[in-house]
Short mmCIF file of C-alpha atoms in Angstrom, two decimals:
data_model
loop_
_atom_site.label_atom_id
_atom_site.label_comp_id
_atom_site.label_asym_id
_atom_site.label_seq_id
_atom_site.Cartn_x
_atom_site.Cartn_y
_atom_site.Cartn_z
CA UNK A 59 76.67 113.34 68.08
CA UNK A 60 73.46 112.92 70.05
CA UNK A 61 73.35 115.15 73.11
CA UNK A 62 72.46 113.79 76.54
CA UNK A 63 70.12 116.14 78.40
CA UNK A 64 69.38 116.16 82.12
CA UNK A 65 66.67 117.67 84.30
CA UNK A 66 67.69 120.33 86.81
CA UNK A 67 65.97 119.84 90.17
CA UNK A 68 67.18 123.19 91.51
CA UNK A 69 63.68 124.72 91.53
CA UNK A 70 60.06 124.06 90.59
CA UNK A 71 60.66 124.75 86.88
CA UNK A 72 62.48 121.40 86.38
CA UNK A 73 64.30 122.58 83.23
CA UNK A 74 64.85 119.51 81.04
CA UNK A 75 67.49 120.83 78.62
CA UNK A 76 70.59 120.78 80.83
CA UNK A 77 73.93 119.53 79.47
CA UNK A 78 76.74 118.52 81.82
CA UNK A 79 80.38 117.52 81.49
CA UNK A 80 81.70 115.02 84.03
CA UNK A 81 85.17 113.76 84.82
CA UNK A 82 85.89 110.94 87.27
CA UNK A 83 82.25 111.01 88.43
CA UNK A 84 82.39 114.74 89.22
CA UNK A 85 80.39 117.42 87.42
CA UNK A 86 82.89 119.85 85.91
CA UNK A 87 80.74 122.04 83.68
CA UNK A 88 77.02 122.68 83.41
CA UNK A 89 75.55 124.20 80.25
CA UNK A 90 72.18 125.92 79.74
CA UNK A 91 71.30 126.02 83.45
CA UNK A 92 70.92 129.25 85.43
CA UNK A 93 73.21 130.21 88.30
CA UNK A 94 70.99 128.31 90.76
CA UNK A 95 71.03 125.21 88.55
CA UNK A 96 74.80 125.24 88.00
CA UNK A 97 75.46 125.34 91.76
CA UNK A 98 72.84 122.63 92.36
CA UNK A 99 74.18 120.25 89.71
CA UNK A 100 77.71 120.52 91.14
CA UNK A 101 76.68 119.51 94.67
CA UNK A 102 77.12 115.75 94.20
CA UNK A 103 79.37 113.79 96.55
CA UNK A 104 80.38 110.15 96.76
CA UNK A 105 80.64 109.52 100.52
CA UNK A 106 77.60 108.62 102.62
CA UNK A 107 77.30 109.80 106.23
CA UNK A 108 75.30 108.02 108.94
CA UNK A 109 75.24 109.50 112.44
CA UNK A 110 73.52 108.79 115.74
CA UNK A 111 74.00 111.40 118.47
CA UNK A 112 76.48 113.16 116.13
CA UNK A 113 78.74 110.07 116.06
CA UNK A 114 79.50 108.03 112.93
CA UNK A 115 77.66 104.70 112.64
CA UNK A 116 76.99 102.23 109.85
CA UNK A 117 73.87 102.19 107.67
CA UNK A 118 72.18 99.34 109.54
CA UNK A 119 72.57 101.08 112.91
CA UNK A 120 71.14 104.36 111.59
CA UNK A 121 68.14 102.59 110.06
CA UNK A 122 67.43 100.45 113.15
CA UNK A 123 67.72 103.49 115.43
CA UNK A 124 65.30 105.42 113.19
CA UNK A 125 62.82 102.53 113.23
CA UNK A 126 63.08 102.23 117.02
CA UNK A 127 62.39 105.96 117.50
CA UNK A 128 59.32 105.82 115.23
CA UNK A 129 58.04 102.64 116.92
CA UNK A 130 58.20 104.28 120.36
CA UNK A 131 56.58 107.51 119.17
CA UNK A 132 52.92 108.08 119.97
CA UNK A 133 52.55 111.20 117.81
CA UNK A 134 55.30 111.41 115.16
CA UNK A 135 55.58 114.27 112.68
CA UNK A 136 56.88 113.81 109.12
CA UNK A 137 57.88 117.04 107.40
CA UNK A 138 59.62 118.23 104.24
CA UNK A 139 59.75 116.18 101.02
CA UNK A 140 59.75 119.20 98.68
CA UNK A 141 62.94 117.96 97.01
CA UNK A 142 62.09 114.24 97.11
CA UNK A 143 60.86 112.23 94.13
CA UNK A 144 57.19 111.33 93.74
CA UNK A 145 58.15 107.76 94.57
CA UNK A 146 59.73 108.81 97.89
CA UNK A 147 56.77 111.05 98.72
CA UNK A 148 54.30 108.20 98.27
CA UNK A 149 56.41 106.02 100.58
CA UNK A 150 56.46 108.81 103.19
CA UNK A 151 52.65 108.98 103.04
CA UNK A 152 52.51 105.20 103.56
CA UNK A 153 54.92 105.55 106.49
CA UNK A 154 52.69 108.25 107.99
CA UNK A 155 49.69 105.93 107.71
CA UNK A 156 51.61 103.05 109.27
CA UNK A 157 52.84 105.10 112.25
CA UNK A 158 49.68 107.24 112.76
CA UNK A 159 51.80 110.30 112.03
CA UNK A 160 51.09 113.89 111.11
CA UNK A 161 52.53 114.73 107.67
CA UNK A 162 53.17 118.21 106.35
CA UNK A 163 55.40 120.15 103.98
CA UNK A 164 56.45 123.81 103.59
CA UNK A 165 53.41 124.53 101.39
CA UNK A 166 51.34 124.81 104.60
CA UNK A 167 52.93 128.23 105.09
CA UNK A 168 53.61 128.97 101.43
CA UNK A 169 51.57 128.27 98.28
CA UNK A 170 49.62 125.20 99.38
CA UNK A 171 46.27 126.98 99.42
CA UNK A 172 46.73 128.01 95.77
CA UNK A 173 47.73 124.51 94.65
CA UNK A 174 44.76 123.03 96.54
CA UNK A 175 42.39 125.45 94.79
CA UNK A 176 43.90 124.41 91.44
CA UNK A 177 43.40 120.72 92.24
CA UNK A 178 39.80 121.52 93.18
CA UNK A 179 39.40 123.21 89.77
CA UNK A 180 38.73 126.61 91.34
CA UNK A 181 41.21 128.25 88.96
CA UNK A 182 41.80 127.80 85.24
CA UNK A 183 45.42 126.84 84.64
CA UNK A 184 47.83 125.96 81.82
CA UNK A 185 51.35 124.61 81.33
CA UNK A 186 54.60 126.53 81.00
CA UNK A 187 54.75 125.27 77.41
CA UNK A 188 51.39 126.96 76.77
CA UNK A 189 52.86 130.14 78.25
CA UNK A 190 55.85 130.02 75.88
CA UNK A 191 53.72 129.24 72.83
CA UNK A 192 50.61 131.36 73.43
CA UNK A 193 50.79 133.90 76.26
CA UNK A 194 50.58 137.56 75.32
CA UNK A 195 49.99 139.03 78.82
CA UNK A 196 51.84 137.72 81.89
CA UNK A 197 51.34 139.12 85.40
CA UNK A 198 53.99 138.49 88.06
CA UNK A 199 52.12 139.17 91.30
CA UNK A 200 54.13 139.12 94.51
CA UNK A 201 56.91 137.16 92.87
CA UNK A 202 60.34 137.90 91.47
CA UNK A 203 61.31 135.04 89.11
CA UNK A 204 64.41 136.89 87.89
CA UNK A 205 65.96 135.89 91.22
CA UNK A 206 63.88 132.92 92.41
CA UNK A 207 63.50 131.11 89.05
CA UNK A 208 66.19 132.75 86.87
CA UNK A 209 65.25 131.05 83.55
CA UNK A 210 61.51 131.68 83.87
CA UNK A 211 61.36 134.82 81.75
CA UNK A 212 63.90 133.62 79.17
CA UNK A 213 62.56 130.07 78.78
CA UNK A 214 58.82 130.53 79.13
CA UNK A 215 57.17 133.81 80.02
CA UNK A 216 58.68 136.83 78.28
CA UNK A 217 61.70 136.54 76.00
CA UNK A 218 61.26 133.24 74.07
CA UNK A 219 59.72 132.82 70.65
CA UNK A 220 56.85 130.33 70.83
CA UNK A 221 54.73 128.62 68.18
CA UNK A 222 52.15 131.41 68.19
CA UNK A 223 54.50 134.13 69.45
CA UNK A 224 57.29 134.25 66.88
CA UNK A 225 58.44 137.82 67.52
CA UNK A 226 59.22 137.40 71.23
CA UNK A 227 59.16 140.01 73.94
CA UNK A 228 57.69 143.53 73.78
CA UNK A 229 56.31 143.09 70.26
CA UNK A 230 53.94 140.27 71.17
CA UNK A 231 54.19 139.92 74.95
CA UNK A 232 53.36 142.28 77.80
CA UNK A 233 54.95 141.59 81.19
CA UNK A 234 53.32 143.16 84.26
CA UNK A 235 54.70 143.18 87.82
CA UNK A 236 52.58 143.95 90.87
CA UNK A 237 54.72 144.06 94.00
CA UNK A 238 55.68 146.04 97.09
CA UNK A 239 59.17 146.85 95.78
CA UNK A 240 60.95 147.35 92.48
CA UNK A 241 62.45 143.90 92.06
CA UNK A 242 64.65 142.81 89.15
CA UNK A 243 61.53 141.43 87.46
CA UNK A 244 59.71 144.72 88.03
CA UNK A 245 62.58 146.60 86.34
CA UNK A 246 62.23 144.39 83.26
CA UNK A 247 58.49 145.19 83.18
CA UNK A 248 59.29 148.91 82.95
CA UNK A 249 56.17 151.09 82.89
CA UNK A 250 54.05 148.04 83.63
CA UNK A 251 55.29 147.88 87.22
CA UNK A 252 52.56 148.64 89.77
CA UNK A 253 54.02 149.31 93.22
CA UNK A 254 51.56 148.82 96.06
CA UNK A 255 52.08 149.08 99.84
CA UNK A 256 52.59 145.95 101.97
CA UNK A 257 49.20 144.40 102.67
CA UNK A 258 47.58 146.42 99.89
CA UNK A 259 46.88 143.53 97.50
CA UNK A 260 43.24 142.91 98.46
CA UNK A 261 42.38 146.60 97.94
CA UNK A 262 44.25 146.65 94.64
CA UNK A 263 42.30 143.59 93.50
CA UNK A 264 39.00 145.27 94.44
CA UNK A 265 40.04 148.41 92.54
CA UNK A 266 41.08 146.36 89.52
CA UNK A 267 37.77 144.47 89.55
CA UNK A 268 35.97 147.82 89.64
CA UNK A 269 38.01 149.04 86.67
CA UNK A 270 37.32 145.84 84.73
CA UNK A 271 33.60 146.39 85.44
CA UNK A 272 33.70 149.94 84.06
CA UNK A 273 33.67 151.66 87.46
CA UNK A 274 36.06 154.19 88.96
CA UNK A 275 38.74 152.33 90.95
CA UNK A 276 39.60 153.55 94.46
CA UNK A 277 42.09 152.54 97.13
CA UNK A 278 42.66 153.92 100.63
CA UNK A 279 46.32 154.47 99.68
CA UNK A 280 45.26 156.60 96.69
CA UNK A 281 46.80 154.56 93.90
CA UNK A 282 46.27 156.61 90.69
CA UNK A 283 42.91 155.48 89.20
CA UNK A 284 44.15 156.25 85.69
CA UNK A 285 46.90 153.65 85.97
CA UNK A 286 44.49 150.97 87.24
CA UNK A 287 42.13 151.75 84.33
CA UNK A 288 45.07 151.42 81.91
CA UNK A 289 45.93 148.04 83.44
CA UNK A 290 42.32 146.89 83.15
CA UNK A 291 42.30 147.77 79.45
CA UNK A 292 45.46 145.75 78.84
CA UNK A 293 43.98 142.75 80.64
CA UNK A 294 40.71 142.98 78.71
CA UNK A 295 42.67 142.77 75.48
CA UNK A 296 44.57 139.60 76.43
CA UNK A 297 44.14 136.64 74.10
CA UNK A 298 46.00 134.29 76.46
CA UNK A 299 46.84 135.76 79.85
CA UNK A 300 48.61 134.17 82.81
CA UNK A 301 48.81 135.26 86.45
CA UNK A 302 51.92 133.94 88.20
CA UNK A 303 51.11 133.94 91.92
CA UNK A 304 53.93 134.38 94.42
CA UNK A 305 54.28 134.36 98.18
CA UNK A 306 53.96 138.13 98.31
CA UNK A 307 50.34 137.94 97.17
CA UNK A 308 49.41 134.90 99.28
CA UNK A 309 50.90 136.36 102.47
CA UNK A 310 49.06 139.64 101.89
CA UNK A 311 45.60 138.07 101.52
CA UNK A 312 43.62 136.74 104.48
CA UNK A 313 42.13 134.12 102.15
CA UNK A 314 41.90 133.45 98.41
CA UNK A 315 38.40 134.91 97.89
CA UNK A 316 39.70 138.17 96.30
CA UNK A 317 41.81 136.10 93.89
CA UNK A 318 38.83 133.88 92.99
CA UNK A 319 36.77 136.99 92.18
CA UNK A 320 39.55 138.53 90.12
CA UNK A 321 40.15 135.39 88.05
CA UNK A 322 36.42 134.98 87.47
CA UNK A 323 36.00 138.49 86.08
CA UNK A 324 39.22 138.23 84.05
CA UNK A 325 37.76 135.18 82.36
CA UNK A 326 34.50 137.02 81.70
CA UNK A 327 36.43 139.77 79.92
CA UNK A 328 39.33 137.78 78.40
CA UNK A 329 41.15 134.44 78.73
CA UNK A 330 43.27 134.06 81.86
CA UNK A 331 45.11 131.23 83.60
CA UNK A 332 46.93 130.92 86.93
CA UNK A 333 50.21 129.20 87.83
CA UNK A 334 51.70 129.18 91.37
CA UNK A 335 55.39 130.09 91.55
CA UNK A 336 56.41 126.96 93.45
CA UNK A 337 59.97 127.07 94.77
CA UNK A 338 61.12 123.53 95.59
CA UNK A 339 61.58 121.03 92.79
CA UNK A 340 58.71 118.74 93.83
CA UNK A 341 56.44 120.62 96.23
CA UNK A 342 53.68 120.37 93.62
CA UNK A 343 54.27 116.62 93.52
CA UNK A 344 53.83 116.26 97.29
CA UNK A 345 50.64 118.32 97.19
CA UNK A 346 49.20 116.20 94.38
CA UNK A 347 50.26 112.87 95.92
CA UNK A 348 48.76 113.71 99.32
CA UNK A 349 45.63 115.14 97.66
CA UNK A 350 45.16 111.92 95.71
CA UNK A 351 45.44 109.90 98.94
CA UNK A 352 43.48 112.13 101.33
CA UNK A 353 41.80 115.03 99.48
CA UNK A 354 44.17 117.51 101.16
CA UNK A 355 47.52 118.95 100.06
CA UNK A 356 49.21 119.29 103.48
CA UNK A 357 48.62 119.33 107.26
CA UNK A 358 47.19 115.80 107.54
CA UNK A 359 47.01 113.54 110.60
CA UNK A 360 46.53 109.79 110.11
CA UNK A 361 44.71 107.69 112.67
CA UNK A 362 44.16 103.98 111.91
CA UNK A 363 44.42 104.73 108.19
CA UNK A 364 41.90 107.59 108.23
CA UNK A 365 43.06 111.13 107.43
CA UNK A 366 42.16 114.23 109.42
CA UNK A 367 43.01 117.71 108.17
CA UNK A 368 43.32 121.11 109.79
CA UNK A 369 45.76 123.94 110.49
CA UNK A 370 46.53 122.32 113.85
CA UNK A 371 48.31 119.55 111.91
CA UNK A 372 50.78 121.88 110.20
CA UNK A 373 54.37 121.81 111.43
CA UNK A 374 54.03 125.33 112.83
CA UNK A 375 50.96 124.57 114.93
CA UNK A 376 52.17 121.07 115.89
CA UNK A 377 55.40 122.50 117.29
CA UNK A 378 53.68 125.44 118.96
CA UNK A 379 51.24 123.10 120.71
CA UNK A 380 54.00 120.52 121.37
CA UNK A 381 51.77 117.70 120.10
CA UNK A 382 54.58 115.94 118.20
CA UNK A 383 56.88 113.65 120.19
CA UNK A 384 59.20 112.75 117.28
CA UNK A 385 60.07 114.47 113.98
CA UNK A 386 61.26 112.88 110.76
CA UNK A 387 62.54 115.75 108.61
CA UNK A 388 63.19 114.92 104.94
CA UNK A 389 65.08 117.35 102.71
CA UNK A 390 64.21 120.37 104.81
CA UNK A 391 65.78 122.55 107.50
CA UNK A 392 63.07 123.82 109.88
CA UNK A 393 65.69 124.88 112.44
CA UNK A 394 66.69 127.57 109.92
CA UNK A 395 63.41 128.26 108.11
CA UNK A 396 60.98 128.50 111.04
CA UNK A 397 60.90 131.25 113.68
CA UNK A 398 63.21 130.45 116.59
CA UNK A 399 60.30 130.54 119.07
CA UNK A 400 58.75 127.59 117.19
CA UNK A 401 61.84 125.72 115.95
CA UNK A 402 63.33 125.51 119.47
CA UNK A 403 60.60 123.04 120.42
CA UNK A 404 62.28 120.52 118.11
CA UNK A 405 65.13 120.42 120.63
CA UNK A 406 62.77 118.72 123.11
CA UNK A 407 62.01 115.68 120.91
CA UNK A 408 64.05 113.14 118.91
CA UNK A 409 64.70 114.42 115.38
CA UNK A 410 65.63 112.24 112.41
CA UNK A 411 67.13 114.19 109.50
CA UNK A 412 67.36 112.88 105.93
CA UNK A 413 69.22 115.47 103.90
CA UNK A 414 71.97 115.65 101.23
CA UNK A 415 73.45 118.67 103.02
CA UNK A 416 74.62 119.28 106.55
CA UNK A 417 72.16 121.74 108.07
CA UNK A 418 71.27 123.24 111.41
CA UNK A 419 68.56 120.57 111.64
CA UNK A 420 70.96 117.70 110.86
CA UNK A 421 73.42 118.99 113.48
CA UNK A 422 70.71 118.85 116.13
CA UNK A 423 69.29 115.50 115.00
CA UNK A 424 69.32 112.28 117.01
CA UNK A 425 69.82 110.44 113.69
CA UNK A 426 71.27 111.97 110.53
CA UNK A 427 71.29 110.12 107.22
CA UNK A 428 73.13 111.94 104.44
CA UNK A 429 70.99 111.14 101.37
CA UNK A 430 71.48 111.43 97.60
CA UNK A 431 70.46 114.57 95.72
CA UNK A 432 67.36 113.89 93.60
CA UNK A 433 68.18 114.55 89.95
CA UNK A 434 71.92 114.70 90.54
CA UNK A 435 72.69 111.41 92.28
CA UNK A 436 69.35 109.58 92.07
CA UNK A 437 66.53 109.29 89.55
CA UNK A 438 62.74 109.24 89.67
CA UNK A 439 59.84 111.49 88.75
CA UNK A 440 58.80 114.96 89.90
CA UNK A 441 55.92 117.33 89.18
CA UNK A 442 56.68 120.75 87.74
CA UNK A 443 55.11 123.92 89.17
CA UNK A 444 52.45 123.72 86.42
CA UNK A 445 51.50 120.10 87.18
CA UNK A 446 53.46 118.43 84.36
CA UNK A 447 55.15 115.15 85.35
CA UNK A 448 58.88 114.99 84.57
CA UNK A 449 61.20 111.96 84.61
CA UNK A 450 64.77 112.56 85.73
CA UNK A 451 67.91 110.45 85.87
CA UNK A 452 71.09 110.77 87.94
CA UNK A 453 74.06 112.68 86.55
CA UNK A 454 76.73 111.00 88.69
CA UNK A 455 76.99 107.81 90.73
CA UNK A 456 77.05 107.81 94.53
CA UNK A 457 76.93 105.41 97.44
CA UNK A 458 74.54 107.76 99.22
CA UNK A 459 71.01 106.31 99.49
CA UNK A 460 68.09 108.12 97.90
CA UNK A 461 65.18 109.27 100.07
CA UNK A 462 63.15 106.49 98.47
CA UNK A 463 65.72 103.82 99.39
CA UNK A 464 66.00 105.05 102.99
CA UNK A 465 62.22 105.14 103.45
CA UNK A 466 61.93 101.61 102.06
CA UNK A 467 64.50 100.38 104.59
CA UNK A 468 62.73 102.17 107.44
CA UNK A 469 59.38 100.63 106.43
CA UNK A 470 60.98 97.16 106.35
CA UNK A 471 62.52 97.69 109.81
CA UNK A 472 59.27 98.75 111.46
#
């Protein structure tokens, strides 16, 4: 019997080999997925919720109230979209243009700078399939995929047998972790775990560049030079190396210049690629869709169809400066994810929340529309952390509207 596979939208890996068993339109069992994916695929519900001022209303009332709020806004902010389909994201960008809104996503305080550099061809990159089939040296820098992306090592980067790597882990692959603590991933890497102090990444990069150049590596925190030289020798011998960049590295660096220099010298000595460890299922999609429209991956302000970009247009700076007078939050929970000193400013403006789950943001929203879960209850396309486009279909039926459907109705009501 032919098996029916689904795509898991639980994280940026978008695993496409998931099998599910359903009964009476409910997911009973999920096969192949990790613990994150199993929980995600079982989240589907049938009942839609529409609320205005925390009171139940019908769909038409919720949509008309949303349109009225956006019409009256002089400086609306649209934020989130990391779990929305590419189709919904493009509609949100159109909505931002139509309402002269600021549009941003969590990548403005996460991995957006790395994705933007990739789209500008500042880094050499590859796909996760290339990693599985070819990679012999993988560096996990400031990231812990064993917990954040539980199938990463088993499906792509360490344990699997690929076309050119038939013998699997240890014999043909070297996994290296560089981090401030001994994470679960670092434990798997064994002797190839390099523990550095918080904020020590730039110095470690400089020392590693020195070692790759045949010089004696030094750090102010006295990391053993012998170990850095050993690491440099491993990297020089890589036939197909990959650096997986996590938040730990990005938060430690003031800018990406040290990483540019490291990747340049790695590619002088060997063959290295870079992939950002994107968390949400379609953050990479939002970055690419906005980049295609404006040349920027986040923090964009539209005025009469023209796009302006700058840190002042990120959600953090917009809320700090109180420049937004309305917020449309899609698939995100800034009340929980942002510092309280910043998030509290959302209480002063009308908030519209589109989210499959009840959150702190939805509880404080003027309008709450309980939407379908992309990949579980609605279909579309998304972009994997490595830039590969993936089609996905719903697993169960629901009367909850997708983000795309809600945005279409809002656009029609404006």
